[in-house]
Amino acid sequence: LSRFQKHVHTYRILPDEENFLAVQTSQGVQPKRFKTLPELIQLYLQPSQGLVTTLLVTASNGLSTISHEYLKSSYALDLEAVKQGANSLPHLNKTLEASCKRLHGYTLQPSICLGLGDRKYRLVSIKVIEVYGKSQQFTETNVRVCVCVCVSQVKLDVYLADLTKIGKSQKYSLNWNTFTHDKIRQLIKSQRVQNKLGIVFEKEKDKSQRKDFIFASAKKREAFCQLLQLMKNKHSNQDEPDMISIFIGTWNMGSVPAPKSMGSWILSRGLGKTLDEMAVTIPHDIYVLGTQENSVCDKEWVETLRCALKDYTEIDYKPIAVQTLWNIKIVVLVKAEHENRISHVGMSSVKTGIANTLGNKGAVGVSFMFNGTSFGFVNCHLTSGNEKIHRRNQNYLDILRQLSLGDKQLNSFDISLRFTHLFWFGDLNYRLDMDIQEILNYINRKEFEPLLKVDQLNLEREKNKVFLRFAEEEITYPPTYRYERGSRDTYVWQKQKATGMRTNVPSWCDRILWKSYPETHIVCNSYGCTDDIVTSDHSPVFGTFEVGVTSQFVSKKGTSSEQAYIEFENIEAIVKTASRTKFFIEFYSTCLEEFKKSYENDTQSSDNVNFLRVGWTSKQLTTLKPILSDIEYLQDQHLLLTVKSLDGYESYGECVLALKSMIGSTTQQFHTYLSHRGEETGNIRGSMRVRVPSERMGTRERLYEWISVDKDETGGPKGRTLPPRAGHDYVK
């Protein structure tokens, strides 16, 4: 995947038609004869010409010591294992992995399989994958990201004994074509075949070539795409990122100290949808960790998290926000390189305990801007008890309406509409409505679908009672509560309380949901729980997200007399009200200098006593003038609308529209839902267009647009990946 132009030659072991093997270096193919296994190992570990030594020659002078130690001691163990029938060399792998640590910012992933005699004798070249950023040894000017496309007639599983019998008429060939990252035009994921990926390369000027690859699994394909995205992002010419990765973690710690190791939580390892082992070592840009029943003091907890991240990523993460309500905590840590990109940090908390005055239940929240994108994070602990569904629903609504986060100018809107991306997580405490024995039987058979159908949170969401238009990744891991402490083998479903015996059926109490503006990029890459952290009766839950972000835009074309306009042809809204007053619309956006108002509606009718249909024509609707007129700026902007009554200036519904699909010379239709204070209150439709001057039409491809989804043989349209179950995206 990576090649270092000056320091590293690429060695590949190739079948040689005359005898055993040949070595291909960057200077060409050089014949090399091997009669014994030690000779081949010697090639890889010899200080003068070995591959590992060549990789590490500038990183460490101590490698020759490592190689001699292996040949002196562990090599004999590997050789004996091979004689006994083994087809791998574990001690050699350990030696290589130990050597890899000398590379600092670069991780070597050995993929080696050696045999002896007439057994399998295969060697796959060591892959060098850049994951941690700049290395002390290799500067960016010495790095070129490339993909090697192998067109091969050679089977990797060829035996040595077979190779010696190959005649000249049966010549094997191996051809390598190298395409640098800037020549890769697009990655196309197959939707029908989950482990298939098409790569479109630039062949010649204005010509391209597509090659399809089959990976071992869908997870391997995703890891490969993530690595290529990371490399393309790192070596792009853009000053600011247009995509970042975010880790969200939630854990009810059970009022006990943190365990010595939290690696599986931080590395998203365990059960459910997890990251591939290649992608798991890539550090995220932002870590947001929410805990409940956390008795550790704030300072100690932050330091524990920072040390854990340093151990696993070798990066010093900076805390930008810590908010606590009793034992409910949220901590946000970011890479140091992003500190200056984060602004407008806000923090808030809401109590929902007894009489809404105790903080044993409630929520803590953090909000901030990352360049031009707004983020909100809410960690909550809702009322417990199998039967208290309505109380939990009310907890959610109280938090939604009272948590003071985000732009204060958006007070008309609840926090579910104030942020480009809002993440809501915690111990939500929703339970399963099913007999305990049936639940345990389904869990033992790993059949989760029947349980998810009786999950209280899913049922309440289907009724639009809570988390209106939020998304959640599919759950493929067992219920995270209530385990016997000290193991993950047994659920303890009875608990003695002062009021008597309480039944706590196994449930998915710990959840991560999110809500994003329409036509933004967000993909959940993992959603699962750990299976080795056993100090609490809850298992920690993790989710990782790939999120599109926008920069603080600066026009490269200077000022101009040409102005972009946002024009409405008509709007019609159906609002839930028995009132027959007149209404007007307020428009908010960061692309406007100030909010604007329409005139009162000029049409009004009602087919139902509880609903009112109101309409505006172009004469009643104001033309909006954005601050900047560049299409690259406008396609990232959103417009917030609120429908208000004239008699009390009370809002009857709010919504958000993406300007991106409204840009053009003709009017475009929109249709979406209205909500107010967390409840759906109607819908709104209309015609509008965003008119951009021709001189401002230049734009660039975003990194997340580099990957598309192909419907393959079904003949369906191609499109960018969308978040799973993203029912909130109504805008065409």
XYZ file of C-alpha atoms in Angstrom:
732
model
C 0.000 0.000 0.000
C 2.820 2.434 0.704
C 6.236 2.881 -0.818
C 8.967 5.218 0.417
C 10.790 6.601 -2.590
C 14.243 7.210 -1.169
C 14.692 4.919 1.786
C 12.952 1.708 0.837
C 13.241 -0.772 -2.014
C 10.245 -2.998 -2.575
C 11.128 -6.656 -2.350
C 8.765 -9.306 -3.641
C 9.372 -13.027 -3.732
C 8.485 -14.399 -7.172
C 8.447 -17.923 -8.600
C 11.408 -18.483 -10.924
C 10.715 -20.779 -13.869
C 14.187 -22.330 -13.732
C 14.623 -23.147 -10.111
C 13.282 -21.807 -6.846
C 12.700 -18.114 -6.296
C 13.771 -14.707 -7.519
C 13.791 -11.360 -5.750
C 12.273 -8.284 -7.390
C 13.647 -4.971 -6.159
C 12.988 -1.456 -7.372
C 15.941 -1.985 -9.751
C 14.335 -5.033 -11.379
C 14.311 -8.793 -10.954
C 17.500 -10.279 -9.513
C 17.875 -14.104 -9.539
C 18.405 -15.614 -6.124
C 18.759 -19.321 -5.397
C 17.660 -20.810 -2.106
C 18.430 -24.369 -1.141
C 17.396 -24.165 2.483
C 14.855 -22.378 4.611
C 17.568 -20.570 6.661
C 18.835 -18.892 3.501
C 15.454 -17.383 2.806
C 15.073 -16.183 6.389
C 18.613 -14.832 6.226
C 17.606 -12.691 3.228
C 14.866 -11.095 5.302
C 16.961 -10.476 8.369
C 20.479 -9.863 7.030
C 21.646 -6.322 7.806
C 23.267 -5.907 4.382
C 20.316 -6.704 2.128
C 17.342 -7.794 4.211
C 13.949 -6.248 3.606
C 13.190 -5.537 7.253
C 16.603 -3.960 7.754
C 16.158 -1.834 4.632
C 12.854 -0.545 5.966
C 14.281 0.260 9.335
C 17.843 1.275 8.530
C 17.173 4.923 9.314
C 14.937 4.123 12.271
C 17.175 1.944 14.359
C 20.668 0.579 14.472
C 19.550 -2.148 16.844
C 17.739 -4.276 14.290
C 20.764 -6.409 13.470
C 20.808 -7.396 17.142
C 17.168 -8.470 16.871
C 17.826 -10.505 13.727
C 20.895 -12.223 15.241
C 18.904 -13.020 18.377
C 16.244 -14.696 16.243
C 18.732 -16.739 14.231
C 20.576 -17.740 17.404
C 17.547 -18.862 19.452
C 14.011 -18.692 18.086
C 14.864 -19.816 14.549
C 15.505 -23.394 15.752
C 12.035 -23.445 17.339
C 10.410 -22.319 14.075
C 12.360 -24.903 12.101
C 11.351 -27.681 14.475
C 7.699 -26.577 14.254
C 7.850 -26.714 10.449
C 9.303 -30.225 10.581
C 6.377 -31.223 12.791
C 3.904 -30.033 10.160
C 3.347 -26.333 10.923
C 2.960 -23.989 7.942
C 3.758 -20.714 9.701
C 6.634 -19.186 11.654
C 5.235 -17.541 14.814
C 8.640 -16.567 16.228
C 9.621 -14.833 12.988
C 6.320 -12.942 13.050
C 6.977 -11.831 16.630
C 10.460 -10.673 15.627
C 9.051 -8.635 12.752
C 6.340 -7.118 14.954
C 8.946 -6.127 17.547
C 10.983 -4.522 14.779
C 7.963 -2.651 13.482
C 7.668 -0.654 16.699
C 10.878 1.164 15.730
C 9.041 2.803 12.866
C 7.100 5.173 15.157
C 4.452 6.528 12.800
C 4.372 3.560 10.476
C 2.956 0.135 11.170
C 4.244 -2.974 9.446
C 1.713 -5.719 9.008
C 3.552 -8.981 8.296
C 1.675 -11.491 6.205
C 3.981 -14.481 5.981
C 3.388 -18.195 5.512
C 6.397 -20.485 5.059
C 6.637 -24.248 4.748
C 9.347 -26.815 4.188
C 9.920 -29.688 1.785
C 6.860 -30.625 -0.220
C 4.568 -28.596 2.012
C 3.222 -25.129 1.277
C 6.052 -22.635 0.742
C 4.479 -19.225 0.393
C 5.677 -15.738 1.185
C 3.461 -12.696 0.854
C 5.356 -9.426 0.908
C 5.305 -7.345 4.063
C 2.852 -4.462 3.735
C 3.755 -1.036 5.024
C 0.727 0.966 6.092
C 1.003 4.551 7.200
C -1.390 5.182 10.078
C -0.062 7.585 12.630
C 0.942 10.653 10.660
C 4.411 12.032 10.162
C 7.300 9.786 11.023
C 10.526 11.089 12.466
C 12.420 9.203 9.773
C 10.336 9.751 6.654
C 9.099 13.220 5.823
C 6.050 13.745 3.690
C 8.176 14.728 0.705
C 9.622 11.227 0.740
C 6.258 9.497 0.823
C 4.162 8.449 -2.139
C 0.938 6.559 -1.590
C 0.278 3.969 -4.262
C -1.748 0.878 -4.992
C -0.101 -2.076 -6.700
C -2.451 -3.913 -9.024
C -1.377 -7.504 -9.501
C -2.154 -9.178 -12.845
C -0.949 -12.644 -12.086
C -1.029 -16.148 -13.458
C 0.852 -17.397 -10.406
C -1.131 -19.184 -7.717
C -0.048 -18.233 -4.215
C -0.563 -21.778 -3.022
C 2.005 -23.323 -5.391
C 4.197 -25.892 -3.641
C 7.987 -25.864 -3.919
C 7.998 -29.411 -5.270
C 5.640 -28.306 -8.056
C 7.765 -25.272 -8.897
C 10.811 -27.424 -9.572
C 8.829 -29.357 -12.206
C 7.734 -26.313 -14.195
C 9.111 -26.519 -17.711
C 10.043 -23.599 -19.965
C 6.827 -24.067 -21.947
C 4.816 -23.485 -18.761
C 6.312 -20.107 -18.000
C 4.686 -18.199 -15.122
C 4.502 -14.427 -15.261
C 3.809 -11.676 -12.742
C 3.209 -8.100 -13.847
C 2.914 -5.102 -11.501
C 1.255 -1.810 -12.384
C 1.592 1.041 -9.918
C -1.013 3.795 -9.601
C -0.286 6.657 -7.225
C -3.108 7.964 -5.009
C -3.729 10.998 -7.217
C -4.433 8.657 -10.159
C -7.219 6.849 -8.298
C -10.403 8.534 -9.440
C -13.007 6.668 -7.401
C -13.710 3.686 -5.179
C -16.985 1.964 -6.055
C -18.478 -0.358 -3.457
C -20.655 -3.146 -4.767
C -23.997 -3.208 -2.997
C -24.951 -6.699 -4.175
C -21.564 -8.333 -3.429
C -20.480 -6.944 -0.050
C -16.780 -7.867 -0.432
C -16.356 -6.491 -3.971
C -14.699 -3.136 -4.705
C -14.147 -1.401 -8.027
C -11.223 1.018 -8.345
C -11.278 3.538 -11.179
C -7.768 4.600 -12.232
C -6.700 7.433 -14.478
C -4.995 5.677 -17.381
C -4.287 8.498 -19.799
C -5.577 12.014 -20.177
C -9.390 11.955 -19.937
C -9.354 8.146 -19.987
C -9.941 5.827 -17.076
C -9.772 2.127 -16.322
C -11.774 0.174 -13.748
C -10.524 -2.935 -11.983
C -12.643 -4.994 -9.605
C -11.249 -6.656 -6.488
C -12.752 -9.341 -4.279
C -11.788 -9.090 -0.596
C -11.861 -11.874 1.987
C -14.846 -10.216 3.669
C -16.917 -7.026 3.695
C -14.984 -5.928 6.784
C -11.676 -6.244 4.873
C -13.116 -4.126 2.074
C -14.190 -1.412 4.516
C -10.757 -1.385 6.153
C -9.057 -1.010 2.770
C -11.343 1.916 1.833
C -10.681 3.598 5.188
C -6.915 3.250 4.776
C -7.021 4.702 1.266
C -9.214 7.577 2.456
C -6.786 8.263 5.293
C -3.823 8.328 2.920
C -5.601 10.466 0.325
C -6.626 12.913 3.041
C -3.112 13.089 4.485
C -1.426 13.689 1.151
C -4.058 15.959 -0.360
C -3.346 19.571 -1.183
C -6.230 20.831 0.978
C -5.314 22.859 4.046
C -8.355 21.735 6.011
C -9.922 18.269 6.370
C -13.317 17.592 4.804
C -13.799 14.365 6.761
C -12.968 13.339 10.334
C -13.504 10.214 12.426
C -15.280 10.323 15.792
C -15.327 7.691 18.545
C -18.391 7.656 20.812
C -18.311 5.542 23.970
C -20.939 5.029 26.669
C -20.579 2.963 29.835
C -22.438 2.626 33.128
C -19.445 1.931 35.401
C -21.504 0.598 38.315
C -19.922 2.955 40.912
C -16.597 1.078 40.975
C -13.116 2.280 39.912
C -12.033 1.973 36.293
C -10.283 -1.307 35.355
C -6.547 -1.314 34.632
C -7.124 -1.839 30.912
C -9.850 -0.309 28.769
C -8.183 -1.174 25.476
C -11.078 -3.126 23.978
C -13.436 -0.164 24.548
C -11.101 2.427 23.068
C -10.137 0.145 20.159
C -13.745 -0.891 19.376
C -13.004 -4.554 19.960
C -15.543 -7.097 21.115
C -19.016 -8.089 19.896
C -21.250 -6.633 17.195
C -20.125 -4.522 14.271
C -16.396 -4.063 14.907
C -13.518 -2.615 12.926
C -11.138 -4.785 10.930
C -7.774 -5.376 12.621
C -6.098 -3.157 9.998
C -8.438 -0.222 10.680
C -8.615 -0.635 14.461
C -5.165 0.923 14.967
C -6.038 4.143 13.125
C -6.467 6.871 15.786
C -9.710 8.852 15.623
C -9.753 12.643 15.420
C -12.187 13.078 18.317
C -13.002 10.810 21.266
C -16.229 11.477 23.197
C -16.683 9.286 26.268
C -19.871 9.345 28.303
C -20.155 7.480 31.611
C -22.863 6.953 34.212
C -22.405 5.914 37.856
C -18.786 7.065 37.528
C -17.427 7.724 41.025
C -13.913 8.698 39.835
C -13.088 12.407 40.267
C -12.988 14.447 37.058
C -9.243 15.147 37.028
C -8.313 11.517 37.633
C -10.820 10.259 35.047
C -9.555 12.602 32.315
C -5.965 11.585 33.048
C -6.954 7.894 32.935
C -8.506 8.371 29.503
C -5.568 10.387 28.177
C -3.072 7.769 29.342
C -5.136 4.983 27.805
C -5.262 6.809 24.465
C -1.527 7.508 24.619
C -0.830 3.806 25.237
C -2.866 2.658 22.250
C -2.316 5.493 19.767
C 0.993 7.100 20.860
C -0.771 10.479 20.577
C -1.296 13.087 23.305
C -4.986 13.953 23.095
C -6.147 17.309 24.440
C -9.284 17.616 26.613
C -11.491 20.402 25.264
C -14.536 19.837 27.490
C -15.459 17.996 30.697
C -18.981 18.240 32.111
C -20.324 16.439 35.195
C -23.734 16.053 36.875
C -23.289 13.985 40.008
C -21.843 10.746 38.593
C -22.833 11.386 34.973
C -19.780 12.579 33.012
C -18.844 13.493 29.461
C -15.252 14.039 28.288
C -14.232 15.257 24.814
C -10.624 14.713 23.698
C -9.170 15.777 20.347
C -5.903 15.515 18.465
C -3.655 18.497 19.157
C -3.693 19.421 15.459
C -7.459 20.095 15.703
C -7.390 22.354 18.774
C -7.359 25.554 16.705
C -10.217 24.259 14.537
C -12.569 23.973 17.519
C -14.467 27.023 18.779
C -17.702 28.049 20.539
C -17.431 25.279 23.136
C -20.588 25.062 25.258
C -21.543 22.832 28.196
C -24.821 22.224 30.005
C -26.660 19.747 32.235
C -30.277 18.880 33.109
C -31.533 17.057 36.225
C -34.380 14.576 35.795
C -34.169 12.733 39.142
C -36.899 12.877 41.802
C -39.023 16.009 41.202
C -36.421 17.011 38.578
C -34.208 18.303 41.401
C -31.843 15.359 41.918
C -28.922 14.776 39.571
C -28.720 11.013 39.994
C -30.627 10.920 36.690
C -30.373 13.460 33.886
C -27.944 14.489 31.167
C -24.742 16.379 30.444
C -23.985 17.905 27.067
C -21.157 19.499 25.098
C -21.323 21.472 21.851
C -18.732 23.125 19.624
C -17.919 24.190 16.089
C -15.321 22.208 14.113
C -14.365 24.802 11.484
C -17.757 25.390 9.786
C -19.602 22.338 11.159
C -21.571 22.326 14.422
C -21.549 19.308 16.748
C -23.627 18.409 19.792
C -23.075 15.497 22.213
C -25.516 14.415 24.921
C -24.791 11.740 27.543
C -27.805 10.781 29.657
C -28.941 8.397 32.396
C -32.716 7.941 32.270
C -35.136 6.475 34.814
C -34.676 2.751 35.497
C -37.331 0.074 35.884
C -38.994 -2.181 33.350
C -42.410 -0.517 33.616
C -41.336 3.168 33.585
C -41.457 3.726 29.816
C -43.476 6.960 29.993
C -41.174 8.392 32.640
C -38.169 7.706 30.399
C -39.943 9.345 27.461
C -40.570 12.425 29.612
C -36.912 12.446 30.744
C -35.883 12.560 27.087
C -38.243 15.426 26.257
C -37.141 17.417 29.339
C -33.494 17.075 28.319
C -34.264 17.974 24.683
C -36.101 21.128 25.728
C -33.916 22.301 28.611
C -30.325 21.479 27.618
C -28.764 24.828 26.766
C -26.322 24.137 23.937
C -25.441 25.604 20.560
C -26.195 28.939 18.930
C -28.346 31.087 21.240
C -29.999 32.676 18.179
C -31.647 29.303 17.544
C -33.767 29.345 20.704
C -36.869 28.716 18.574
C -35.413 25.298 17.714
C -34.820 22.373 20.068
C -31.322 20.904 20.192
C -32.193 18.181 17.657
C -32.182 20.911 14.965
C -29.412 23.184 16.248
C -26.457 21.060 15.092
C -25.175 19.690 11.812
C -24.518 16.455 13.721
C -26.027 15.583 17.114
C -24.998 12.409 18.974
C -27.167 11.207 21.862
C -26.017 8.279 23.976
C -25.968 6.866 27.496
C -27.805 4.448 29.752
C -31.258 5.060 28.296
C -32.615 2.194 30.441
C -35.254 1.006 27.943
C -35.949 -2.721 28.501
C -37.281 -5.767 26.638
C -40.987 -6.620 26.950
C -40.706 -10.411 26.947
C -40.632 -13.297 29.415
C -37.199 -13.723 30.998
C -36.788 -17.360 29.923
C -37.669 -16.557 26.302
C -35.130 -13.732 26.322
C -32.382 -16.013 27.658
C -33.201 -18.688 25.050
C -32.920 -16.179 22.196
C -29.629 -14.806 23.583
C -28.161 -18.327 23.873
C -29.034 -18.940 20.214
C -27.680 -15.475 19.251
C -31.061 -14.636 17.697
C -31.448 -10.921 18.400
C -34.102 -9.929 15.849
C -37.106 -11.204 17.903
C -35.726 -9.324 20.930
C -35.242 -6.073 19.011
C -38.920 -6.229 18.002
C -39.911 -5.990 21.697
C -37.221 -3.437 22.606
C -39.032 -0.543 24.317
C -36.856 2.122 22.702
C -37.507 0.762 19.198
C -41.243 0.563 19.914
C -41.394 4.140 21.270
C -39.398 5.455 18.315
C -41.803 3.745 15.889
C -44.649 5.649 17.597
C -42.663 8.929 17.224
C -42.722 9.344 21.013
C -38.925 9.794 21.370
C -35.846 10.398 19.193
C -37.866 11.689 16.249
C -35.952 10.980 12.990
C -32.802 9.917 14.839
C -30.757 7.045 13.373
C -29.199 4.032 15.073
C -26.897 1.437 13.548
C -28.208 -2.146 13.494
C -27.613 -3.956 16.796
C -25.726 -7.252 16.305
C -24.393 -7.744 19.853
C -26.101 -9.267 22.934
C -27.886 -7.130 25.576
C -25.358 -5.132 27.607
C -27.268 -5.278 30.927
C -27.543 -6.884 33.538
C -24.469 -9.088 33.881
C -22.985 -10.755 36.904
C -19.944 -8.676 37.839
C -16.639 -10.436 37.233
C -17.714 -12.319 34.099
C -19.777 -12.002 30.928
C -21.194 -15.527 31.079
C -24.274 -14.949 33.237
C -27.118 -12.419 33.349
C -28.395 -11.635 36.856
C -32.047 -10.728 36.418
C -33.281 -10.509 40.003
C -32.287 -7.764 42.413
C -33.341 -7.372 46.046
C -34.593 -3.829 46.783
C -36.098 -2.280 49.925
C -39.485 -2.437 48.199
C -39.074 -6.123 47.346
C -37.572 -8.263 44.600
C -37.120 -6.441 41.302
C -36.815 -8.216 37.946
C -34.250 -6.724 35.528
C -34.507 -8.644 32.267
C -31.410 -8.552 29.998
C -31.740 -5.415 27.861
C -29.956 -3.061 25.496
C -29.936 -0.186 27.995
C -26.758 1.392 26.603
C -27.264 3.001 23.190
C -25.805 5.486 20.683
C -28.130 7.420 18.344
C -27.502 10.373 16.067
C -29.305 12.955 13.972
C -27.677 14.871 11.102
C -28.813 17.574 8.727
C -30.028 16.303 5.312
C -27.448 15.800 2.564
C -24.510 15.653 4.963
C -22.062 12.769 5.099
C -22.056 10.454 8.104
C -21.347 6.717 8.181
C -21.261 4.461 11.243
C -18.268 2.136 10.848
C -18.697 0.215 14.098
C -21.334 -0.325 16.786
C -20.775 -2.944 19.447
C -19.800 -3.737 23.018
C -16.749 -5.147 24.764
C -16.737 -8.691 26.132
C -13.725 -8.502 28.471
C -14.422 -5.494 30.754
C -16.289 -7.085 33.665
C -16.094 -4.654 36.615
C -19.659 -3.374 36.088
C -23.006 -5.062 35.470
C -23.066 -3.135 32.148
C -20.722 -3.718 29.196
C -19.150 -0.617 27.607
C -20.619 0.281 24.190
C -18.677 1.909 21.335
C -19.542 3.490 17.996
C -17.211 5.012 15.409
C -18.299 7.473 12.744
C -16.905 8.924 9.553
C -18.251 12.487 9.375
C -18.068 15.127 6.658
C -17.016 18.583 7.850
C -16.771 21.980 6.178
C -14.018 24.547 6.423
C -14.341 28.218 7.307
C -14.786 29.216 3.680
C -12.692 31.996 2.142
C -13.555 32.930 -1.434
C -10.607 32.680 -3.798
C -12.278 34.946 -6.342
C -12.508 38.102 -4.273
C -15.516 40.401 -4.152
C -17.893 40.713 -7.060
C -21.023 42.607 -7.980
C -22.642 39.255 -8.844
C -24.822 38.032 -5.983
C -26.324 34.615 -5.264
C -30.017 34.503 -4.316
C -32.268 32.027 -2.495
C -35.722 32.414 -4.074
C -39.025 30.754 -3.129
C -41.868 30.237 -5.596
C -44.366 28.923 -3.047
C -44.609 27.183 0.333
C -47.471 25.169 1.821
C -47.525 23.868 5.402
C -49.939 21.639 7.296
C -49.687 22.418 11.011
C -51.278 20.669 13.969
C -53.537 23.304 15.543
C -57.193 24.057 16.191
C -56.432 27.788 15.935
C -57.359 29.705 12.784
C -54.910 32.563 13.173
C -52.512 33.788 10.483
C -48.929 32.525 10.233
C -45.529 33.680 8.971
C -42.170 31.925 8.403
C -38.790 32.825 9.883
C -35.595 31.800 8.047
C -32.296 31.156 9.849
C -28.899 30.141 8.462
C -25.218 30.731 9.114
C -25.016 31.883 5.478
C -27.362 34.828 6.266
C -26.274 37.953 8.130
C -29.497 37.892 10.174
C -32.749 35.957 10.300
C -35.474 36.970 7.829
C -39.299 36.845 8.001
C -41.964 36.253 5.382
C -45.290 38.084 5.211
C -48.411 36.392 6.590
C -49.900 33.509 4.606
C -52.348 34.388 1.838
C -54.223 31.044 1.651
C -55.726 28.992 4.444
C -58.013 25.938 4.619
C -58.879 23.016 6.860
C -60.198 19.498 6.204
C -59.697 18.473 9.830
C -60.494 20.447 12.975
C -57.057 19.635 14.437
C -55.001 20.614 11.363
C -54.648 23.771 9.317
C -53.300 24.114 5.748
C -51.568 27.459 5.153
C -49.849 28.704 2.003
C -47.582 31.473 0.745
C -46.942 32.601 -2.833
C -43.731 34.252 -4.053
C -45.151 37.691 -3.199
C -45.321 36.831 0.500
C -41.909 35.117 0.567
C -38.727 37.139 0.887
C -35.669 36.612 -1.341
C -32.629 35.692 0.768
C -29.112 36.960 0.039
C -26.256 34.750 1.314
C -23.094 36.332 2.711
C -20.960 34.522 0.081
C -22.007 33.562 -3.445
C -19.596 30.699 -4.213
C -21.219 27.354 -4.989
C -18.537 25.542 -2.978
C -19.711 27.485 0.077
C -23.459 27.323 -0.595
C -23.633 23.572 -1.201
C -22.565 23.043 2.431
C -25.214 25.382 3.880
C -28.609 24.628 5.426
C -31.707 26.720 5.971
C -33.777 26.457 9.155
C -37.470 27.360 8.914
C -39.962 27.928 11.720
C -43.698 28.467 11.169
C -45.027 31.005 13.735
C -48.450 32.398 14.557
C -49.127 36.119 14.296
C -51.160 36.329 17.497
C -48.533 35.004 19.918
C -45.328 34.584 17.869
C -45.421 30.942 19.020
C -43.707 28.336 16.838
C -45.927 25.548 15.469
C -43.193 23.627 13.690
C -39.581 23.756 12.568
C -37.560 22.051 9.838
C -34.196 22.115 8.055
C -33.513 22.232 4.284
C -30.234 21.538 2.479
C -29.300 24.141 -0.136
C -27.132 21.672 -2.061
C -29.865 20.074 -4.194
C -31.663 23.418 -4.636
C -28.815 24.998 -6.620
C -29.612 25.440 -10.310
C -31.352 27.497 -12.972
C -34.764 25.880 -12.413
C -36.875 25.609 -9.270
C -36.629 22.435 -7.195
C -39.282 20.784 -5.024
C -38.820 20.127 -1.304
C -41.000 18.202 1.129
C -40.173 17.427 4.747
C -41.729 17.101 8.183
C -42.300 19.770 10.848
C -41.528 19.172 14.512
C -41.778 21.218 17.685
C -40.270 20.430 21.100
C -39.439 16.883 20.012
C -42.850 16.010 18.576
C -43.970 15.837 14.943
C -46.465 18.649 14.248
C -47.070 18.537 10.499
C -45.253 18.826 7.176
C -44.096 21.455 4.730
C -43.537 21.510 0.971
C -42.687 24.056 -1.656
C -40.607 25.189 -4.646
C -37.345 27.099 -4.449
C -34.025 27.596 -6.146
C -30.565 28.824 -5.221
C -29.290 30.997 -8.068
C -25.472 31.136 -8.241
C -23.551 33.466 -10.617
C -21.781 31.559 -13.411
C -18.393 32.915 -12.322
C -18.917 31.353 -8.871
C -19.702 27.835 -10.061
C -16.269 26.212 -9.516
C -16.205 23.438 -6.943
C -14.064 20.490 -5.874
C -14.667 16.876 -4.996
C -14.883 16.076 -1.294
C -12.972 13.123 0.085
C -16.202 11.398 1.118
C -17.536 11.787 -2.451
C -14.585 9.695 -3.612
C -16.473 6.549 -2.588
C -19.746 5.621 -4.269
C -22.085 2.656 -4.128
C -22.723 0.583 -7.247
C -25.991 -1.316 -7.592
C -24.180 -3.693 -9.996
C -26.324 -5.876 -12.242
C -29.580 -4.518 -10.847
C -29.110 -1.412 -12.962
C -30.030 0.981 -10.181
C -28.567 4.457 -9.797
C -25.211 5.113 -8.207
C -24.954 7.298 -5.134
C -22.950 8.163 -2.081
C -23.233 6.091 1.025
C -25.983 7.168 3.415
C -26.325 6.454 7.126
C -28.262 3.303 7.971
C -31.948 3.786 8.742
C -31.650 7.483 7.911
C -35.373 8.126 7.887
C -34.866 11.833 8.516
C -33.634 12.638 5.005
C -36.833 13.753 3.270
C -35.447 16.528 1.109
C -35.037 15.668 -2.554
